Coordinates of C-alpha atoms (C1' of nucleotides) in Angstrom, one line a residue:
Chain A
X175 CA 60.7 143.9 -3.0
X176 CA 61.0 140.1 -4.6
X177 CA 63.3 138.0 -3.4
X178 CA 66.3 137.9 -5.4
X179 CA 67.0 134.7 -4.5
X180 CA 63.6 133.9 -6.5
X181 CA 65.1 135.6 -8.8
X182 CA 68.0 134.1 -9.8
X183 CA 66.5 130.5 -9.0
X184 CA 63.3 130.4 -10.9
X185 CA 63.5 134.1 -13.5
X186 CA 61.3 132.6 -16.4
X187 CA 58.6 131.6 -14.1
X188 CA 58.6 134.9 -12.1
X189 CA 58.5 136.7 -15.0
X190 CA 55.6 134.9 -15.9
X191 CA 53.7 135.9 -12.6
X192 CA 54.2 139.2 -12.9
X193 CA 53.0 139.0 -16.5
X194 CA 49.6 138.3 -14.5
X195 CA 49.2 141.6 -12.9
X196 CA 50.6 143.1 -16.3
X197 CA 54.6 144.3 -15.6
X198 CA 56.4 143.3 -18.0
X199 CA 59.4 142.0 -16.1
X200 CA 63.2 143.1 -17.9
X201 CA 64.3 139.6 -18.0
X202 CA 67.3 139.8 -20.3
X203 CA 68.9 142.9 -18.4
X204 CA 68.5 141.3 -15.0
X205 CA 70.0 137.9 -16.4
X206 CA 73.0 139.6 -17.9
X207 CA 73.3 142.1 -15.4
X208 CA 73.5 139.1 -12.8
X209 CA 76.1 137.2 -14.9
X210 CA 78.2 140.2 -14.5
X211 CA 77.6 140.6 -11.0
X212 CA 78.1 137.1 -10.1
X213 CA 82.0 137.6 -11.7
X214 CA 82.4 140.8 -10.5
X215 CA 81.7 140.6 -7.1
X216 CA 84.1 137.5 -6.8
X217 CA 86.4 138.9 -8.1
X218 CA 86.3 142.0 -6.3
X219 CA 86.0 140.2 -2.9
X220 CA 89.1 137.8 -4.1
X221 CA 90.6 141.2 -4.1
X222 CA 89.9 142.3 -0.7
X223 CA 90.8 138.6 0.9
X224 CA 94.3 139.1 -0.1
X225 CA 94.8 143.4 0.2
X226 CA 93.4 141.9 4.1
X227 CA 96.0 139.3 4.5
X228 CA 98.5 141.2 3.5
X229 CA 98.0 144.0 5.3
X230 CA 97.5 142.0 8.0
X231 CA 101.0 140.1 7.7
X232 CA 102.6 143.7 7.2
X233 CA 101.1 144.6 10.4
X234 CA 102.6 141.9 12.0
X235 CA 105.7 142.2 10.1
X236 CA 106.2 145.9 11.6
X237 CA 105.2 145.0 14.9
X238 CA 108.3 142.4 15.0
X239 CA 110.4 145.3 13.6
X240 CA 111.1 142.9 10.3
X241 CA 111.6 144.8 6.8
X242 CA 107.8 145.5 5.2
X243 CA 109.2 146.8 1.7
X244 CA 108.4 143.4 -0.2
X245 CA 105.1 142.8 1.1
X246 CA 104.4 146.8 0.2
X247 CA 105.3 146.1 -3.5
X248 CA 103.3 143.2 -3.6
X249 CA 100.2 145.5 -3.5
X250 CA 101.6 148.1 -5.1
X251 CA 98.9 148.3 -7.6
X252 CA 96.4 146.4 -5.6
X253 CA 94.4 149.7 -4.2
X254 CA 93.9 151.1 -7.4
X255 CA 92.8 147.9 -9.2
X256 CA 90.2 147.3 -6.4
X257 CA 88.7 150.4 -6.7
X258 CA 87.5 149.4 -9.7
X259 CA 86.1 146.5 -9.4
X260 CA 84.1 148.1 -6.1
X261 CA 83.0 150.7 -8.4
X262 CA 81.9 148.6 -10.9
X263 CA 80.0 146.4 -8.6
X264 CA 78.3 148.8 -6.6
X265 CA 77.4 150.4 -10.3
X266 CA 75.4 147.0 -11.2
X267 CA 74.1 146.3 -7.3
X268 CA 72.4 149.7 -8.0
X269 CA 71.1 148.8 -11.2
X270 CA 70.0 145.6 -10.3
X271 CA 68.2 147.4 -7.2
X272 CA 66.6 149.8 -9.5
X273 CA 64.8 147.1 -10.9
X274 CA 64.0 145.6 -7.6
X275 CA 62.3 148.6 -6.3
X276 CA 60.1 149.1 -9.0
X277 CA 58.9 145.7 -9.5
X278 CA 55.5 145.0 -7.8
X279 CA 54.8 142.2 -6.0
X280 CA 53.8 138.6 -7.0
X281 CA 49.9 137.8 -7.0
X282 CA 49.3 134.8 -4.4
X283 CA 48.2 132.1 -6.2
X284 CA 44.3 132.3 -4.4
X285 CA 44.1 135.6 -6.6
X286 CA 41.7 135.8 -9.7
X287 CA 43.6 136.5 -12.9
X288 CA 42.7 139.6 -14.6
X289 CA 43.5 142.3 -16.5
X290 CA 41.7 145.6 -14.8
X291 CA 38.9 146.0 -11.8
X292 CA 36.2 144.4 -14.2
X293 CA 37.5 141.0 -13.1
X294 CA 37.7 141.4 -9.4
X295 CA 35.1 138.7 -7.6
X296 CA 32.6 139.6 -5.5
X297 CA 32.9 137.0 -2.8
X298 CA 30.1 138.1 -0.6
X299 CA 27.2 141.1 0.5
X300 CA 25.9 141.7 3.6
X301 CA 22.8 144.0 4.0
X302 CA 20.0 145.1 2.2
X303 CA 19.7 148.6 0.3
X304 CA 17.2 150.5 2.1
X305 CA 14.6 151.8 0.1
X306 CA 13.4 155.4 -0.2
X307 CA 10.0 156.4 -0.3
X308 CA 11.1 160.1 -1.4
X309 CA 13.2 161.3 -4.2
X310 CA 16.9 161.0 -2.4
X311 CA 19.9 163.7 -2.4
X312 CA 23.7 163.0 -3.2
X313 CA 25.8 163.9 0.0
X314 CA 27.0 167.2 -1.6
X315 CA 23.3 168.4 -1.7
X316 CA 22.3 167.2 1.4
X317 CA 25.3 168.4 3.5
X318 CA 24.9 171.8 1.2
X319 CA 21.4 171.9 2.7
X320 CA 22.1 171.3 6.3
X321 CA 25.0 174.1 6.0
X322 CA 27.6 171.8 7.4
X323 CA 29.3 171.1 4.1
X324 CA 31.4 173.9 2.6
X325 CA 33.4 173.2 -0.6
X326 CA 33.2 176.7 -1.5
X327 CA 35.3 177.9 1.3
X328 CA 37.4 175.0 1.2
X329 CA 38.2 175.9 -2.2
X330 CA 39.2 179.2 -1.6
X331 CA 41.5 178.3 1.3
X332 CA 43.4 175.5 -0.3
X333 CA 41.7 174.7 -4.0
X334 CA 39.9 172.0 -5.5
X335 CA 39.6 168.4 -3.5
X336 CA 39.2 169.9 -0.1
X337 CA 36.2 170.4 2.1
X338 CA 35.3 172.2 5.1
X339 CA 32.5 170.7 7.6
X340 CA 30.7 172.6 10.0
X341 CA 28.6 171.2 13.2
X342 CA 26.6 168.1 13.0
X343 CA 28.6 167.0 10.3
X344 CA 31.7 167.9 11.2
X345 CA 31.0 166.3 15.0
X346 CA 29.5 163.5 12.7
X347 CA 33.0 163.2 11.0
X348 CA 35.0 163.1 14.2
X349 CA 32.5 160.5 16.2
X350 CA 32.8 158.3 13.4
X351 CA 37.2 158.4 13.7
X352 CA 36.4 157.9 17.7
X353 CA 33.6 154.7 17.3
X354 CA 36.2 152.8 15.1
X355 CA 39.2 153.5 17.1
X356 CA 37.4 152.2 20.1
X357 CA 35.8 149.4 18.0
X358 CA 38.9 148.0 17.1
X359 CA 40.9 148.7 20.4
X360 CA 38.6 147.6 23.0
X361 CA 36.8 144.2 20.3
X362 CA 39.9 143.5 18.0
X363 CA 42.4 143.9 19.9
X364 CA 44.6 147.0 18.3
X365 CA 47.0 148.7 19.9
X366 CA 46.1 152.8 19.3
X367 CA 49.3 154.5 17.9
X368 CA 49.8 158.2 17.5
X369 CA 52.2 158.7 14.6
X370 CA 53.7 161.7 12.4
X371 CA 52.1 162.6 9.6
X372 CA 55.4 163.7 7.8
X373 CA 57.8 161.1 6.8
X374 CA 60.9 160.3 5.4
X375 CA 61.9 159.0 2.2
X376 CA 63.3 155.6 3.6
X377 CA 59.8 155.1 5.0
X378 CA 58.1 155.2 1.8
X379 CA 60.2 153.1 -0.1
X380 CA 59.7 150.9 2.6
X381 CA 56.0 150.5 2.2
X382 CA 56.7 150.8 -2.0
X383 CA 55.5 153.8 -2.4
X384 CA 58.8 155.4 -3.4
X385 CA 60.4 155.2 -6.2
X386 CA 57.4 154.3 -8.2
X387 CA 54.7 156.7 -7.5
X388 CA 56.4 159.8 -5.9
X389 CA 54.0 161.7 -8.3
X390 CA 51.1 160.6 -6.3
X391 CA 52.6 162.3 -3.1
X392 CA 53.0 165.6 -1.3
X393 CA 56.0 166.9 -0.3
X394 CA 56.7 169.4 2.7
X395 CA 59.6 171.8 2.9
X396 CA 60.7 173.7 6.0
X397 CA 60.5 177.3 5.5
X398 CA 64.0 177.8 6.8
X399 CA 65.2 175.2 4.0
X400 CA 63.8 177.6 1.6
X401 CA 65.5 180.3 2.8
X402 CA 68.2 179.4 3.3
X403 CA 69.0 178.1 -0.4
X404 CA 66.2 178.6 -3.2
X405 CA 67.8 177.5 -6.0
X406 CA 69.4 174.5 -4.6
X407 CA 67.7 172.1 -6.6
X408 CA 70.5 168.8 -6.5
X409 CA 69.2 167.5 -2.8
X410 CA 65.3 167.5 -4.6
X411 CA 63.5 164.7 -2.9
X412 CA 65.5 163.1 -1.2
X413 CA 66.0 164.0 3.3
X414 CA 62.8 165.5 2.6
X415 CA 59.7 164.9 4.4
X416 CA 56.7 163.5 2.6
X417 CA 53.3 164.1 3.8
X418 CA 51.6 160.4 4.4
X419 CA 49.0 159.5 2.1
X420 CA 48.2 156.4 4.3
X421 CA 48.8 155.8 8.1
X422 CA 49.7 152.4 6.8
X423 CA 53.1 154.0 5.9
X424 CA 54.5 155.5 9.5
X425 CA 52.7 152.1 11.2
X426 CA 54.4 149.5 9.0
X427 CA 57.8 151.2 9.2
X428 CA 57.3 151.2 12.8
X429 CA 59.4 147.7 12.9
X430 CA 61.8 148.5 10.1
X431 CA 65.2 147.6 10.8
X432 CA 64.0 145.7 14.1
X433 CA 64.1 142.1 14.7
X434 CA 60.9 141.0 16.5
X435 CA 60.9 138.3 19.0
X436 CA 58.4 135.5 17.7
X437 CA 56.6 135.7 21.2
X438 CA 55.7 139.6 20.7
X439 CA 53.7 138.3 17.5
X440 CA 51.3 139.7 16.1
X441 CA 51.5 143.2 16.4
X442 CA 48.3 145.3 15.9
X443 CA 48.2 148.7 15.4
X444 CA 45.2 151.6 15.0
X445 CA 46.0 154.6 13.7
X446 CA 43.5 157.9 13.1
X447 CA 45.0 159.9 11.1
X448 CA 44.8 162.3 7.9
X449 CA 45.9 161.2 4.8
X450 CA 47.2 163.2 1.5
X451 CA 47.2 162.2 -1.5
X452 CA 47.8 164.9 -4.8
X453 CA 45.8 162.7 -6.9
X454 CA 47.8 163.1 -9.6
X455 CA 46.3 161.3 -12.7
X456 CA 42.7 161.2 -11.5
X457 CA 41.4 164.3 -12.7
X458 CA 38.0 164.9 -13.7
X459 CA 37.5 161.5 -11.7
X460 CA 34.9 162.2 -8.8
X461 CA 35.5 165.7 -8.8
X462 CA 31.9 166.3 -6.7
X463 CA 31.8 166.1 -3.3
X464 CA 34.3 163.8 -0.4
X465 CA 35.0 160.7 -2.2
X466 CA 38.1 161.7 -3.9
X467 CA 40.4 164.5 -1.8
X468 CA 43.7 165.7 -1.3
X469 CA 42.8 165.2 2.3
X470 CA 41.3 162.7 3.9
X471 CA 40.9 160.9 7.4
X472 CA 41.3 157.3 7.4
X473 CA 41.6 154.8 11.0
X474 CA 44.2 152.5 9.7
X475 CA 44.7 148.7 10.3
X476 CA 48.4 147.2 10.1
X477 CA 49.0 143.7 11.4
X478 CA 52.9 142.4 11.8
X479 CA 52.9 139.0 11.8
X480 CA 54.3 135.5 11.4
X481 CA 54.8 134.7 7.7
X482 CA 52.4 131.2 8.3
X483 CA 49.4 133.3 9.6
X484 CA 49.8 135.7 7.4
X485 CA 46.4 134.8 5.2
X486 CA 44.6 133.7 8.4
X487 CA 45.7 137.7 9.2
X488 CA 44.2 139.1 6.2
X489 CA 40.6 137.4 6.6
X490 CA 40.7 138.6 10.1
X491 CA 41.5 142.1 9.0
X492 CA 39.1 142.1 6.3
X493 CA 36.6 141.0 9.3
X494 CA 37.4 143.7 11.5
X495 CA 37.2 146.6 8.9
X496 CA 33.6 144.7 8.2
X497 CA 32.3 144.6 11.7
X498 CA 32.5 148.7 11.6
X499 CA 30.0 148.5 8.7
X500 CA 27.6 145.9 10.2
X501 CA 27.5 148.1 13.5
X502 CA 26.8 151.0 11.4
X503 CA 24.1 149.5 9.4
X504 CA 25.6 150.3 6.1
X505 CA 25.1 147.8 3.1
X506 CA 28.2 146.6 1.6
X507 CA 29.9 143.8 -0.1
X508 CA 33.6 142.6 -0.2
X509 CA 35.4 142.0 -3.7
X510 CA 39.0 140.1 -3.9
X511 CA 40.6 142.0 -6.6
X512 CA 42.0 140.3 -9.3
X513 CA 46.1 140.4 -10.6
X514 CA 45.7 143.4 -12.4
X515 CA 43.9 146.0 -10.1
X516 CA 46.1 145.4 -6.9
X517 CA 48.2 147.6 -5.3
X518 CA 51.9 147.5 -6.1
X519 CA 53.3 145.8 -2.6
X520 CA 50.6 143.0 -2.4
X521 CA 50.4 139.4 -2.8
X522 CA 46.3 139.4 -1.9
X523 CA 43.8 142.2 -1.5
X524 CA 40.1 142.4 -0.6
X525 CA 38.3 145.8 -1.4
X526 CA 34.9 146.5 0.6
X527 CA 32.6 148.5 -1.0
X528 CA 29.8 150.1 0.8
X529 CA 26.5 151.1 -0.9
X530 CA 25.9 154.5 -1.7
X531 CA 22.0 155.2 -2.8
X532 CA 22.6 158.3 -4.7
X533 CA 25.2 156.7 -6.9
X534 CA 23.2 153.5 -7.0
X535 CA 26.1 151.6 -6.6
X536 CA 28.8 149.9 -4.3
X537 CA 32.1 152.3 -4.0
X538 CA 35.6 151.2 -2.2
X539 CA 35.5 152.2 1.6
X540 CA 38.8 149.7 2.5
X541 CA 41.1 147.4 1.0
X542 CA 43.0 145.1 3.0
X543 CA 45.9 143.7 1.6
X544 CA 48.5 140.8 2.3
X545 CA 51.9 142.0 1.4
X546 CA 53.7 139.0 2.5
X547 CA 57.3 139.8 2.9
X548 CA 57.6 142.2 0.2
X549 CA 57.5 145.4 2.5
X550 CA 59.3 143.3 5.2
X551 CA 62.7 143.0 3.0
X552 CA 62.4 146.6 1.9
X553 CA 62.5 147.7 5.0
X554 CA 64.4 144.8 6.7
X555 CA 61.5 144.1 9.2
X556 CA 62.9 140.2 11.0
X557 CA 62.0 138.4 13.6
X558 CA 63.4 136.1 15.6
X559 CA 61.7 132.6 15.1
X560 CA 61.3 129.7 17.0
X561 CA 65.0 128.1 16.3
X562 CA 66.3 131.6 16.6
X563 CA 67.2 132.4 13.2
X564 CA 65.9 135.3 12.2
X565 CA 63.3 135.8 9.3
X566 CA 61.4 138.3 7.4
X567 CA 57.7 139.1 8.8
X568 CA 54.4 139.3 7.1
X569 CA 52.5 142.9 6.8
X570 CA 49.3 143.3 6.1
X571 CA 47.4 146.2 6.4
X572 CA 43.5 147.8 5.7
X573 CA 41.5 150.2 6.1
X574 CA 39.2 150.5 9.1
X575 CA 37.9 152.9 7.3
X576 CA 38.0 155.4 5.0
X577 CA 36.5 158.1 7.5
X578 CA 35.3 160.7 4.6
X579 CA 33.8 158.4 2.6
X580 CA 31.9 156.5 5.7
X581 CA 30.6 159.7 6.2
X582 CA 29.4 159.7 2.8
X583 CA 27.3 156.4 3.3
X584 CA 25.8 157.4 6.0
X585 CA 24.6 161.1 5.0
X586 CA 23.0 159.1 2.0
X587 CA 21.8 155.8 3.3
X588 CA 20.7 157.9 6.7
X589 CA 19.2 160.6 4.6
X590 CA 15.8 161.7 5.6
X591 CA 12.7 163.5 3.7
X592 CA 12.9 167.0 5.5
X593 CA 17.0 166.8 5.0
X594 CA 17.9 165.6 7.9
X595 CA 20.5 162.5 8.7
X596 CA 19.8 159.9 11.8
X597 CA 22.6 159.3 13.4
X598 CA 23.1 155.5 14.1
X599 CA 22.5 154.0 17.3
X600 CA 26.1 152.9 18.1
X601 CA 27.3 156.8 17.3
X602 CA 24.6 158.3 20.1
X603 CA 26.9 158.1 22.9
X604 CA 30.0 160.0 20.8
X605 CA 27.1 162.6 19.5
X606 CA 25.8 163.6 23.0
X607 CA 22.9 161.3 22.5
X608 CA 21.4 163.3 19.8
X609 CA 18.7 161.3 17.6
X610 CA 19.4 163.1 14.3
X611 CA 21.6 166.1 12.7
X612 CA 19.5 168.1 11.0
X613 CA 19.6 172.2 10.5
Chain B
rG22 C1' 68.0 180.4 17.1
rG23 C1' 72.8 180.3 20.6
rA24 C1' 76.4 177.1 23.6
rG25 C1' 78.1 172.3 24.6
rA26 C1' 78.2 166.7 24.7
rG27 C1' 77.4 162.3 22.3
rA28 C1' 76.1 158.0 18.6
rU29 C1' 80.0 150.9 19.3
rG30 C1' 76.6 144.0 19.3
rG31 C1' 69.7 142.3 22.7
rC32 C1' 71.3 146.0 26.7
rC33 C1' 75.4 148.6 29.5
rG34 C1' 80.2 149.8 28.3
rA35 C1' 85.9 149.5 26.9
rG36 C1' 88.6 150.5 22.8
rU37 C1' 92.3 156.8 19.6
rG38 C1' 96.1 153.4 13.3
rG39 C1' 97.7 146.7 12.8
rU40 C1' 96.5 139.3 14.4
rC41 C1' 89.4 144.0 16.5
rG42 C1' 83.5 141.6 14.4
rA43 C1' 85.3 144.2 18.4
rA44 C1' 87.6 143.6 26.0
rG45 C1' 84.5 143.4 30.3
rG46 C1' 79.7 143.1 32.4
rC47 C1' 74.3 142.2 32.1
rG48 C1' 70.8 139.3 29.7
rC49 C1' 69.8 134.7 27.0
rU50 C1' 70.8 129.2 25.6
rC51 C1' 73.1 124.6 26.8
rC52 C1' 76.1 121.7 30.3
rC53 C1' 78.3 120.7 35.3
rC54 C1' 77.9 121.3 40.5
rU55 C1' 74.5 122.2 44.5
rG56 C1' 68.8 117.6 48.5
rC57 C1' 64.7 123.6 47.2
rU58 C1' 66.2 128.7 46.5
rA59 C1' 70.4 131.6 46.1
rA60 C1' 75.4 131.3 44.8
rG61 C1' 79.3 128.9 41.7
rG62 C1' 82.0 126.6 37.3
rG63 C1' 82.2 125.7 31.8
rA64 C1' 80.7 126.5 26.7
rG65 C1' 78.0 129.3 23.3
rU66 C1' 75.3 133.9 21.9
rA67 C1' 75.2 140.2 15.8
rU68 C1' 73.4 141.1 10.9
rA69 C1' 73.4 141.2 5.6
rG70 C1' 75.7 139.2 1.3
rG71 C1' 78.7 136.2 -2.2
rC72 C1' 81.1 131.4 -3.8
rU73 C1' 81.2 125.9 -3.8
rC74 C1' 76.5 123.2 -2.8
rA75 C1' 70.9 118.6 -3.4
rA76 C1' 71.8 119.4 1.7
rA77 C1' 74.9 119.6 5.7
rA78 C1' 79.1 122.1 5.8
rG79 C1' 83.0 125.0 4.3
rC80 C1' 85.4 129.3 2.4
rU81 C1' 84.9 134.5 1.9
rU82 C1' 83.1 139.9 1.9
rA83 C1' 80.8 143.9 4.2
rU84 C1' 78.9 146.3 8.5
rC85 C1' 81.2 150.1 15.2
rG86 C1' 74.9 156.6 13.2
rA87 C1' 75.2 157.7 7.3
rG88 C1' 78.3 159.2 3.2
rG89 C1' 83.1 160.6 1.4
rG90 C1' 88.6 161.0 2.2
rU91 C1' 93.8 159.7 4.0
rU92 C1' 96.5 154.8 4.6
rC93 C1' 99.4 148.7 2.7
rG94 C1' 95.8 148.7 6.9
rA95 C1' 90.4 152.8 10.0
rA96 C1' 85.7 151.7 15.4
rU97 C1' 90.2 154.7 16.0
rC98 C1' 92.7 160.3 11.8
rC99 C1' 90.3 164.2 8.3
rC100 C1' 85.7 166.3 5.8
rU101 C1' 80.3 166.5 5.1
rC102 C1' 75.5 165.1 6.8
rU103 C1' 71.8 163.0 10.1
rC104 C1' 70.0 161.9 14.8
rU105 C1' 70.1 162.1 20.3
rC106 C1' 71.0 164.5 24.9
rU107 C1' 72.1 169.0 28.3
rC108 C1' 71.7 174.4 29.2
rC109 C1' 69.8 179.2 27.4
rG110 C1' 66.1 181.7 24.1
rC111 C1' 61.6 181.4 21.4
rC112 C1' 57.0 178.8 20.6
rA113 C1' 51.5 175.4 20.1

RNA sequence: GGAGAGAUGGCCGAGUGGUCGAAGGCGCUCCCCUGCUAAGGGAGUAUAGGCUCAAAAGCUUAUCGAGGGUUCGAAUCCCUCUCUCUCCGCCA
């Protein structure tokens, strides 16, 4: 959420910032909604000073045993007049929040301008594509081969975007979540959490993704719910639980309503976890093989830190998610994306995109964004700072990484002639030393 | 699923209709005293808003799990919900 502070200080040129990453800001309602507010919430609070001091005097009044009847007709009328000006005013608070929520953040002034991902700057590659003496196999074919790649199956258990693994692969899949956990515990510093995978509603909006994109989401129901009322359809939503699509979501909200003290900073946090997303609006996009699921596991970066580091943070971050790339061997390169193709909630985001041979091209395995302190004031995430006065925090958070699709890069950039995959030297030890998974 | 108890400030905990944003204690900050330490004395110590405003400051509103209601007035009474705890049952 902006600050509506900025807001109300400095509307034209916010406007024009958001303009850059291409939402189209509702200037003229939020100005006259404001003027109104700005009246009648004065008003309204004018109103409760004196129904206060009156029935404060009345109380002291009684308690002296003198006569009340005067005071009493003085606010007579008082109670119902109030009501309306609170009802009025909480009418255009909520209006004014509806914008709030759905406005994305502001681009930090370091990010390329732009209109979609064809703008976003590649700032740097590391590694070399490897190059194949034999005629090379997309992931679906070679894990098709090996038997240890099911979509078939996973289709008829749950439908398109799912997969099944089996063995090598499978065992692949999980050493890979395990070797990045421990990467960034035991180098970086993280702090392994275990969260739920089903959240509330207050979480979501706290990370952005609610209102906005509840389209994009899944949403889980207790049977007994069902049961109990089928056609209660009022409470739709909302005091449900949402499945995460991002373990950034349970680790950011992890300090909502806290107030951190400044000593305690930063906060690091790993997460494995799965993540679901219904994809909604992406269809006949990737529809072969793991790169684009319902489904997915991810080991998730969050950092929660002071708001003056918080760009020292993100390269950091963006390092971290790298080193797991480098110790893997697996060619990549990182882009900074440009106004247009960030996320919603961030001021600053770097994608990395690792090479994949069979699509001859570099394809996102982590963004890392800043989101400065517009998750922080949605969810009211302080801390205490070094005069004691309390402020909003910095979140940042990246991917580190997408596990499904690392297991894409290496089942193609590890690909061998007779179909089998080497496994990489720093996975040995989580793959009882094996050399390569092959049928 | 059944029975019961509870939710108050950083923490503990009092408060069952009126000068209560909230006693007391702990913790923390500052000061005093004490040749160290310990003990003692004093002052301060929630959050989010709004208005005036360059700022400092002042004034003001809201908040005692959440929402609604009764009342001139609600932490306190009523209703709904959420969460936590204890016991029993069931269960990975």
């Amino acid at each position: 959420m902006l600050d509506i502070q900025q807001l109300r200080n400095e509307l034209d040129l916010v406007a024009v910032k958001l303009a850059k990453r291409g939402y189209e800001f509702p200037v003229e309602q939020f100005r006259a909604l404001e003027q109104k507010r700005k009246v009648i919430q004065t008003e309204t609070q004018e109103l409760q000073a004196k129904r206060n001091t009156v029935s404060k005097q009345i109380g002291i009044a009684k308690q002296k045993g003198e006569a009340v009847t005067a005071m009493m007709a003085e606010i007579a009328n008082l109670g119902d007049n109030l009501k309306q000006f609170e009802n009025q005013l909480e009418q255009i608070q909520s209006e004014l929040q509806k914008i709030l929520l759905v406005t994305p953040n502001l681009a930090h002034e370091s990010v390329p301008e732009g209109k979609d991902d064809k703008n976003n700057l590649e700032i740097r590659r590391w590694g070399e594509p490897r190059v194949f003496d034999f005629e090379i196999k997309d992931h679906v074919t070679i894990g098709e081969q090996l038997g240890m790649l099911d979509f078939e199956t996973a289709s008829k258990l749950s439908g398109a975007r799912f997969n099944v693994m089996k063995g090598g692969i499978a065992c692949l899949h999980r050493a890979l979540a395990q070797f990045m956990l421990d990467t960034h515990t035991l180098e970086h510093g993280y702090t392994e959490i275990y969260v739920p995978y089903l959240v509330n509603a207050d979480c979501l909006r706290g990370t952005g993704q609610l209102p906005k994109f509840a389209q994009d989401l899944f949403v889980a129901q207790s049977g007994a719910e069902i049961k109990s009322d089928p056609t209660d359809l009022v409470d739709q939503g909302v005091g449900k639980l949402h499945l995460i699509p991002t373990a950034e979501v349970p680790l950011t909200n992890m300090v909502s309503d806290k107030i951190i003290p400044y000593e305690q900073l930063p906060l690091k946090f790993v997460a494995h976890t799965p993540c679901f997303r219904s994809e909604a609006g992406s269809y006949g996009k990737d529809t072969r093989g793991l790169i684009r699921q319902h489904q997915f596991d991810k080991v998730e970066l969050v950092h929660i830190v002071h708001p003056l580091r918080s760009f020292e943070a993100l390269e950091q971050l963006v390092h971290h998610a790298e080193t797991i790339l480098q110790k893997l061997e697996l060619p990549y390169r990182v882009m900074v994306l440009c106004s247009g193709d960030m996320g919603f909630s961030a001021a600053k985001t770097y994608d990395i995109e690792v090479w994949l041979p069979a699509q001859n091209t570099y394809r996102e395995i982590s963004s890392c964004s800043n989101c400065e302190a517009f998750q922080a004031r949605r969810m009211q995430a302080r801390f205490r700072n070094e005069n004691g006065k309390t402020e909003l925090l910095h979140t940042l958070n990246g991917s580190g990484l997408a596990v499904g699709r690392t297991l894409v890069a290496l089942l193609e950039n590890y690909q061998n002639a007779d179909g089998s995959i080497t496994i990489p030297s720093v996975l040995k030890k989580y793959m009882n030393n094996l050399d390569r998974v092959s049928i």
